[in-house]
Amino acid sequence: MSSLRTFRCSDFLKLAKINLDPLTETYGLAFYLQYYVKWPEYFLMSETPSGEIQGYIMGKSETFRREGESSWHGHVTCLTVAPEHRRLGLANKLMHLLEEMSELKKCYFVDLFVRKSNTVAINMYKKLGYSVYREVLEYYSGEPPGGKKGALDENAYDMRKALSRDHLKKSVIPLKHPVMPEDVD
């Protein structure tokens, strides 16, 4: 059994174990704190009855240019589930909560970036209704988890899911050519 809730300051002390997983993108404490302060409603976690973190999602809502005007979209910055708690549907539940928050904020879509080599995550996101919007060249620096030492930077997929406000699904029409990280808005 698990419970889903918003993140608390004391939870930062429990992140180390889950963040040791090689598939988890990790950040400095200041980065986590920035999200916690600016977008607490997008910083959610799943925990066991004993208080062990099973997984968490960290995201935000931000603007994008749409037909000459600024509009809002939800963004998944990080989603991770501890290896011993995977395949229980926790990632799906956390994603659903972030999508619900984005709907409440009248966002057009939710997007995320995922390593091109992370086929397990890509397939999970596709089952949740996400599609590849574009490929971003050399988005991730250094070697991929489990990759060769000295490997070059890795490409990412920018995946999107249209929300109810984008009833024509214009936000998820795939781009035909890859882009560089500096071209990502």
XYZ file of N, CA and C in Angstrom:
555
model
N 0.842 -1.175 0.000
C 0.000 0.000 0.000
C 0.889 1.240 0.000
N 0.432 2.255 -0.686
C 1.198 3.498 -0.745
C 0.242 4.678 -0.647
N 0.809 5.823 -0.300
C 0.007 7.043 -0.281
C 0.690 8.081 -1.160
N -0.120 8.887 -1.831
C 0.376 9.942 -2.702
C 0.131 11.271 -2.010
N 1.152 12.143 -2.029
C 1.013 13.433 -1.368
C 2.011 14.427 -1.949
N 1.835 15.695 -1.558
C 2.806 16.703 -1.973
C 4.074 16.553 -1.141
N 5.147 17.031 -1.708
C 6.459 16.959 -1.078
C 6.513 17.885 0.134
N 7.306 17.510 1.153
C 7.573 18.350 2.321
C 9.072 18.584 2.428
N 9.464 19.632 3.098
C 10.896 19.942 3.258
C 11.677 18.752 3.814
N 11.120 18.063 4.777
C 11.824 16.928 5.396
C 12.083 15.795 4.402
N 11.349 15.760 3.305
C 11.538 14.701 2.300
C 12.873 14.826 1.574
N 13.436 16.027 1.534
C 14.730 16.191 0.862
C 15.800 15.315 1.500
N 15.667 15.040 2.797
C 16.639 14.206 3.499
C 16.533 12.737 3.091
N 15.433 12.367 2.455
C 15.196 10.972 2.057
C 15.472 10.705 0.575
N 15.857 11.732 -0.183
C 16.018 11.577 -1.631
C 17.245 10.776 -2.041
N 18.270 10.759 -1.219
C 19.546 10.163 -1.626
C 19.389 8.727 -2.122
N 18.657 7.910 -1.386
C 18.530 6.496 -1.767
C 17.897 6.327 -3.146
N 16.803 6.999 -3.385
C 16.110 6.854 -4.664
C 16.912 7.495 -5.803
N 17.647 8.556 -5.502
C 18.420 9.245 -6.530
C 19.704 8.514 -6.909
N 20.066 7.460 -6.186
C 21.249 6.673 -6.544
C 20.999 5.776 -7.750
N 19.754 5.588 -8.107
C 19.412 4.768 -9.269
C 20.000 5.400 -10.524
N 20.733 4.641 -11.356
C 21.380 5.227 -12.532
C 20.411 5.774 -13.584
N 19.146 5.386 -13.552
C 18.179 5.907 -14.517
C 17.569 7.236 -14.080
N 17.863 7.660 -12.857
C 17.298 8.898 -12.335
C 18.219 10.073 -12.641
N 17.665 11.089 -13.289
C 18.404 12.340 -13.496
C 18.395 13.086 -12.167
N 19.559 13.465 -11.691
C 19.640 14.154 -10.405
C 20.112 15.588 -10.586
N 19.796 16.399 -9.604
C 20.088 17.826 -9.650
C 20.646 18.268 -8.305
N 21.160 19.487 -8.256
C 21.641 20.049 -7.008
C 20.485 20.447 -6.109
N 20.748 20.562 -4.826
C 19.707 20.884 -3.852
C 19.003 22.200 -4.198
N 19.764 23.190 -4.667
C 19.156 24.482 -5.010
C 18.089 24.324 -6.103
N 18.325 23.416 -7.053
C 17.357 23.179 -8.129
C 16.064 22.592 -7.566
N 16.201 21.572 -6.703
C 15.021 20.971 -6.080
C 14.259 22.008 -5.258
N 14.989 22.821 -4.501
C 14.350 23.836 -3.667
C 13.597 24.866 -4.501
N 14.164 25.228 -5.644
C 13.493 26.174 -6.536
C 12.124 25.642 -6.949
N 12.053 24.372 -7.336
C 10.784 23.764 -7.725
C 9.834 23.677 -6.529
N 10.374 23.323 -5.390
C 9.563 23.182 -4.185
C 8.904 24.510 -3.812
N 9.638 25.603 -3.967
C 9.124 26.920 -3.608
C 8.189 27.475 -4.684
N 8.560 27.335 -5.963
C 7.773 27.930 -7.049
C 6.555 27.109 -7.463
N 6.702 25.790 -7.481
C 5.630 24.920 -7.979
C 5.366 23.761 -7.014
N 5.021 24.016 -5.764
C 4.836 22.909 -4.806
C 3.726 21.943 -5.222
N 2.722 22.456 -5.941
C 1.614 21.598 -6.388
C 2.048 20.596 -7.452
N 3.227 20.806 -8.048
C 3.777 19.907 -9.069
C 4.874 19.005 -8.512
N 5.128 19.067 -7.219
C 6.183 18.257 -6.588
C 5.478 17.238 -5.706
N 5.294 16.029 -6.228
C 4.480 14.999 -5.590
C 5.280 13.737 -5.351
N 4.835 12.949 -4.389
C 5.555 11.713 -4.093
C 4.611 10.604 -3.657
N 5.170 9.404 -3.723
C 4.487 8.219 -3.234
C 5.359 7.642 -2.121
N 4.725 7.251 -1.023
C 5.495 6.689 0.096
C 4.789 5.482 0.684
N 5.579 4.652 1.341
C 5.053 3.483 2.038
C 4.460 3.932 3.375
N 3.687 3.068 4.046
C 3.159 3.433 5.373
C 4.264 3.769 6.382
N 5.470 3.217 6.179
C 6.581 3.515 7.095
C 7.325 4.799 6.725
N 6.913 5.467 5.638
C 7.521 6.735 5.264
C 8.643 6.647 4.248
N 8.886 5.456 3.682
C 9.929 5.302 2.666
C 9.430 5.871 1.337
N 10.247 6.691 0.686
C 9.868 7.241 -0.611
C 9.935 6.143 -1.664
N 8.817 5.920 -2.347
C 8.755 4.937 -3.427
C 9.051 5.588 -4.772
N 8.668 6.840 -4.910
C 8.881 7.557 -6.155
C 8.427 8.987 -6.008
N 8.835 9.812 -6.968
C 8.384 11.200 -6.951
C 8.364 11.755 -8.363
N 7.611 12.841 -8.503
C 7.545 13.577 -9.759
C 7.736 15.050 -9.424
N 8.499 15.703 -10.253
C 8.771 17.119 -10.069
C 8.485 17.805 -11.397
N 7.669 18.831 -11.376
C 7.317 19.504 -12.623
C 6.986 20.960 -12.393
N 6.421 21.570 -13.419
C 6.076 22.990 -13.353
C 5.099 23.314 -14.465
N 4.557 24.522 -14.398
C 3.798 25.055 -15.526
C 4.580 26.263 -16.023
N 4.653 26.378 -17.334
C 5.438 27.458 -17.927
C 4.785 27.915 -19.223
N 5.220 29.061 -19.697
C 4.627 29.611 -20.912
C 5.321 29.072 -22.158
N 4.601 29.135 -23.257
C 5.152 28.833 -24.579
C 4.440 29.745 -25.566
N 5.070 29.950 -26.704
C 4.469 30.819 -27.734
C 3.486 29.997 -28.557
N 2.267 30.479 -28.647
C 1.225 29.795 -29.414
C 0.500 30.834 -30.257
N 0.683 30.725 -31.544
C 0.008 31.613 -32.488
C 0.148 33.078 -32.071
N 1.393 33.460 -31.726
C 1.691 34.851 -31.415
C 1.367 35.298 -29.998
N 0.835 34.411 -29.166
C 0.518 34.798 -27.798
C 1.082 33.776 -26.828
N 1.251 34.175 -25.582
C 1.761 33.261 -24.562
C 0.636 32.389 -24.032
N 0.896 31.114 -23.923
C -0.035 30.151 -23.353
C 0.741 29.289 -22.360
N 0.041 28.472 -21.615
C 0.661 27.658 -20.568
C 0.693 26.182 -20.940
N 1.738 25.508 -20.473
C 1.802 24.053 -20.575
C 2.444 23.495 -19.315
N 2.127 22.244 -19.011
C 2.749 21.558 -17.893
C 4.029 20.886 -18.370
N 4.992 20.751 -17.479
C 6.267 20.131 -17.840
C 6.688 19.170 -16.739
N 7.068 17.948 -17.123
C 7.617 16.966 -16.194
C 9.131 17.114 -16.222
N 9.702 17.548 -15.121
C 11.152 17.712 -15.034
C 11.812 16.406 -14.628
N 11.204 15.701 -13.701
C 11.785 14.441 -13.221
C 10.676 13.526 -12.743
N 10.769 12.277 -13.109
C 9.873 11.226 -12.624
C 10.741 10.023 -12.324
N 10.674 9.525 -11.117
C 11.450 8.334 -10.782
C 10.696 7.485 -9.767
N 10.873 6.190 -9.896
C 10.325 5.222 -8.960
C 11.467 4.293 -8.578
N 11.618 4.025 -7.289
C 12.674 3.138 -6.810
C 12.539 1.768 -7.468
N 13.657 1.130 -7.808
C 13.603 -0.160 -8.516
C 12.699 -1.195 -7.851
N 12.701 -1.254 -6.525
C 11.898 -2.267 -5.835
C 10.403 -1.946 -5.845
N 10.037 -0.769 -6.316
C 8.617 -0.378 -6.368
C 8.114 -0.180 -7.797
N 8.914 -0.559 -8.766
C 8.496 -0.409 -10.161
C 7.488 -1.490 -10.540
N 6.770 -1.234 -11.616
C 5.761 -2.142 -12.169
C 4.543 -2.290 -11.250
N 4.311 -1.254 -10.418
C 3.136 -1.236 -9.551
C 2.149 -0.148 -9.957
N 2.472 0.579 -11.015
C 1.599 1.645 -11.496
C 1.825 2.990 -10.818
N 2.883 3.103 -10.006
C 3.124 4.361 -9.288
C 3.474 5.502 -10.244
N 4.302 5.224 -11.252
C 4.663 6.270 -12.221
C 3.414 6.766 -12.946
N 2.524 5.857 -13.311
C 1.267 6.249 -13.974
C 0.442 7.163 -13.072
N 0.348 6.818 -11.787
C -0.441 7.622 -10.856
C 0.167 9.008 -10.689
N 1.495 9.078 -10.565
C 2.153 10.370 -10.417
C 1.979 11.224 -11.676
N 2.104 10.602 -12.837
C 1.893 11.333 -14.092
C 0.460 11.853 -14.172
N -0.490 11.014 -13.780
C -1.901 11.417 -13.831
C -2.154 12.631 -12.930
N -1.557 12.644 -11.748
C -1.728 13.782 -10.841
C -1.155 15.066 -11.440
N 0.009 14.957 -12.086
C 0.609 16.137 -12.719
C -0.266 16.618 -13.880
N -0.807 15.685 -14.644
C -1.707 16.057 -15.744
C -2.971 16.734 -15.218
N -3.528 16.220 -14.117
C -4.716 16.835 -13.525
C -4.428 18.267 -13.083
N -3.258 18.485 -12.470
C -2.885 19.838 -12.043
C -2.755 20.749 -13.253
N -2.186 20.235 -14.332
C -2.031 21.030 -15.554
C -3.388 21.368 -16.162
N -4.334 20.451 -16.084
C -5.701 20.728 -16.552
C -6.322 21.849 -15.719
N -6.151 21.791 -14.399
C -6.707 22.823 -13.523
C -6.117 24.199 -13.831
N -4.877 24.223 -14.281
C -4.208 25.486 -14.614
C -4.459 25.896 -16.072
N -5.336 25.159 -16.733
C -5.738 25.453 -18.114
C -4.566 25.400 -19.097
N -3.715 24.411 -18.902
C -2.578 24.204 -19.806
C -3.051 23.529 -21.093
N -2.313 23.746 -22.158
C -2.636 23.135 -23.449
C -2.102 21.710 -23.569
N -0.941 21.462 -22.984
C -0.330 20.133 -23.076
C 0.626 19.941 -21.919
N 1.087 18.703 -21.762
C 2.170 18.371 -20.835
C 3.298 17.829 -21.694
N 4.523 18.266 -21.392
C 5.672 17.722 -22.114
C 6.723 17.215 -21.149
N 7.665 16.462 -21.692
C 8.773 15.907 -20.929
C 9.897 15.572 -21.891
N 11.085 15.428 -21.355
C 12.229 14.993 -22.143
C 12.685 13.647 -21.605
N 13.038 12.750 -22.506
C 13.470 11.411 -22.115
C 14.631 10.995 -23.008
N 15.584 10.295 -22.400
C 16.720 9.803 -23.184
C 16.214 8.899 -24.305
N 16.775 9.080 -25.489
C 16.360 8.285 -26.642
C 16.607 6.793 -26.416
N 17.594 6.468 -25.589
C 17.916 5.064 -25.312
C 17.004 4.451 -24.244
N 16.204 5.232 -23.566
C 15.369 4.734 -22.473
C 14.031 4.215 -23.019
N 14.104 3.086 -23.689
C 12.915 2.545 -24.363
C 11.812 2.136 -23.383
N 12.180 1.712 -22.179
C 11.159 1.337 -21.196
C 10.305 2.558 -20.853
N 10.966 3.685 -20.579
C 10.218 4.907 -20.251
C 9.426 5.408 -21.456
N 10.031 5.376 -22.627
C 9.339 5.842 -23.836
C 8.056 5.049 -24.055
N 8.144 3.733 -23.905
C 6.946 2.897 -24.088
C 5.889 3.179 -23.025
N 6.324 3.424 -21.788
C 5.372 3.761 -20.729
C 4.654 5.071 -21.070
N 5.430 6.080 -21.487
C 4.816 7.370 -21.831
C 3.848 7.222 -23.006
N 4.193 6.393 -23.987
C 3.284 6.173 -25.118
C 1.977 5.547 -24.648
N 2.061 4.599 -23.693
C 0.842 3.980 -23.157
C -0.016 4.991 -22.408
N 0.621 6.044 -21.902
C -0.107 7.092 -21.191
C -0.652 8.163 -22.135
N -0.404 7.994 -23.445
C -0.949 8.922 -24.426
C 0.027 9.962 -24.946
N 1.289 9.841 -24.601
C 2.305 10.786 -25.086
C 2.821 10.332 -26.437
N 3.258 11.295 -27.231
C 3.870 10.995 -28.528
C 5.124 11.844 -28.671
N 6.007 11.401 -29.559
C 7.245 12.141 -29.795
C 6.915 13.374 -30.627
N 7.186 14.523 -30.061
C 6.963 15.791 -30.746
C 8.192 16.164 -31.580
N 9.373 15.944 -31.010
C 10.619 16.248 -31.722
C 11.783 15.552 -31.029
N 12.867 15.434 -31.772
C 14.115 14.927 -31.217
C 15.019 16.123 -30.943
N 15.650 16.109 -29.780
C 16.572 17.176 -29.402
C 17.971 16.583 -29.377
N 18.824 17.064 -30.277
C 20.175 16.524 -30.418
C 21.049 16.925 -29.233
N 21.827 15.969 -28.743
C 22.826 16.205 -27.683
C 22.235 16.900 -26.463
N 21.036 16.514 -26.072
C 20.347 17.135 -24.944
C 20.972 16.731 -23.607
N 21.280 15.443 -23.477
C 21.874 14.931 -22.242
C 23.386 14.869 -22.404
N 24.104 15.436 -21.446
C 25.568 15.415 -21.551
C 26.131 14.161 -20.908
N 27.238 13.692 -21.476
C 27.913 12.521 -20.927
C 27.284 11.217 -21.349
N 27.768 10.165 -20.733
C 27.330 8.823 -21.113
C 25.961 8.482 -20.549
N 25.189 7.704 -21.291
C 23.887 7.272 -20.777
C 24.082 6.229 -19.678
N 23.094 6.047 -18.792
C 23.210 5.016 -17.758
C 23.490 3.655 -18.385
N 24.523 2.995 -17.914
C 24.894 1.690 -18.445
C 25.590 1.771 -19.789
N 25.876 2.987 -20.260
C 26.513 3.183 -21.563
C 28.022 3.055 -21.494
N 28.636 3.253 -22.638
C 30.081 3.141 -22.738
C 30.757 4.360 -22.110
N 31.909 4.125 -21.465
C 32.703 5.225 -20.908
C 33.159 6.111 -22.049
N 33.098 7.417 -21.843
C 33.542 8.360 -22.860
C 32.571 8.546 -23.999
N 31.337 8.059 -23.822
C 30.341 8.197 -24.888
C 29.996 9.673 -25.089
N 29.557 9.989 -26.278
C 29.160 11.355 -26.593
C 27.818 11.679 -25.948
N 27.442 12.930 -26.041
C 26.157 13.352 -25.505
C 25.030 12.565 -26.164
N 23.935 12.436 -25.444
C 22.817 11.632 -25.935
C 21.637 12.507 -26.337
N 20.958 12.102 -27.387
C 19.766 12.803 -27.851
C 18.584 12.492 -26.937
N 17.605 13.384 -26.960
C 16.383 13.203 -26.182
C 15.181 13.292 -27.104
N 14.104 12.691 -26.658
C 12.817 12.921 -27.286
C 12.063 13.916 -26.414
N 11.465 14.903 -27.046
C 10.519 15.801 -26.400
C 9.170 15.160 -26.681
N 8.548 14.605 -25.647
C 7.267 13.931 -25.799
C 6.169 14.814 -25.229
N 5.002 14.773 -25.862
C 3.890 15.621 -25.451
C 2.573 14.853 -25.428
N 1.697 15.365 -24.594
C 0.324 14.875 -24.542
C -0.592 16.098 -24.505
N -1.490 16.184 -25.464
C -2.434 17.295 -25.516
C -3.455 17.154 -24.387
N -3.812 18.274 -23.801
C -4.844 18.296 -22.772
C -6.146 18.824 -23.373
N -7.194 18.877 -22.582
C -8.520 19.201 -23.110
C -8.597 20.599 -23.733
N -7.775 21.516 -23.288
C -7.817 22.870 -23.857
C -7.360 22.882 -25.318
N -6.502 21.945 -25.682
C -6.016 21.833 -27.069
C -6.865 20.782 -27.792
N -8.125 21.115 -28.003
C -9.046 20.133 -28.586
C -8.684 19.758 -30.021
N -7.920 20.598 -30.731
C -7.471 20.268 -32.089
C -6.120 19.544 -32.093
N -5.520 19.422 -30.918
C -4.237 18.719 -30.734
C -3.116 19.307 -31.587
N -3.126 20.612 -31.762
C -2.073 21.286 -32.527
C -0.720 21.215 -31.828
N -0.730 21.145 -30.507
C 0.524 21.170 -29.748
C 1.341 19.890 -29.875
N 0.742 18.841 -30.413
C 1.460 17.566 -30.497
C 1.779 17.150 -31.938
N 1.549 18.038 -32.888
C 1.899 17.724 -34.281
C 3.425 17.651 -34.370
N 3.976 16.490 -34.717
C 5.443 16.315 -34.667
C 6.183 17.230 -35.637
N 7.355 17.672 -35.185
C 8.251 18.409 -36.078
C 8.975 17.404 -36.961
N 9.302 17.796 -38.163
C 9.918 16.874 -39.127
C 11.432 16.734 -38.937
N 12.080 17.748 -38.318
C 13.535 17.732 -38.198
C 13.950 17.902 -36.746
N 15.066 17.287 -36.361
C 15.565 17.458 -34.991
C 15.997 18.906 -34.746
N 16.068 19.264 -33.466
C 16.502 20.598 -33.067
C 17.664 20.462 -32.078
N 18.357 21.558 -31.869
C 19.425 21.622 -30.880
C 18.836 22.106 -29.558
N 19.501 21.828 -28.422
C 18.956 22.262 -27.113
C 18.667 23.754 -27.040
N 19.498 24.574 -27.678
C 19.268 26.024 -27.621
C 18.028 26.457 -28.394
N 17.469 25.554 -29.221
C 16.264 25.870 -29.988
C 14.976 25.435 -29.270
N 15.140 24.815 -28.099
C 13.980 24.367 -27.325
C 13.427 25.562 -26.573
N 12.138 25.818 -26.774
C 11.526 26.946 -26.060
C 10.906 26.513 -24.776
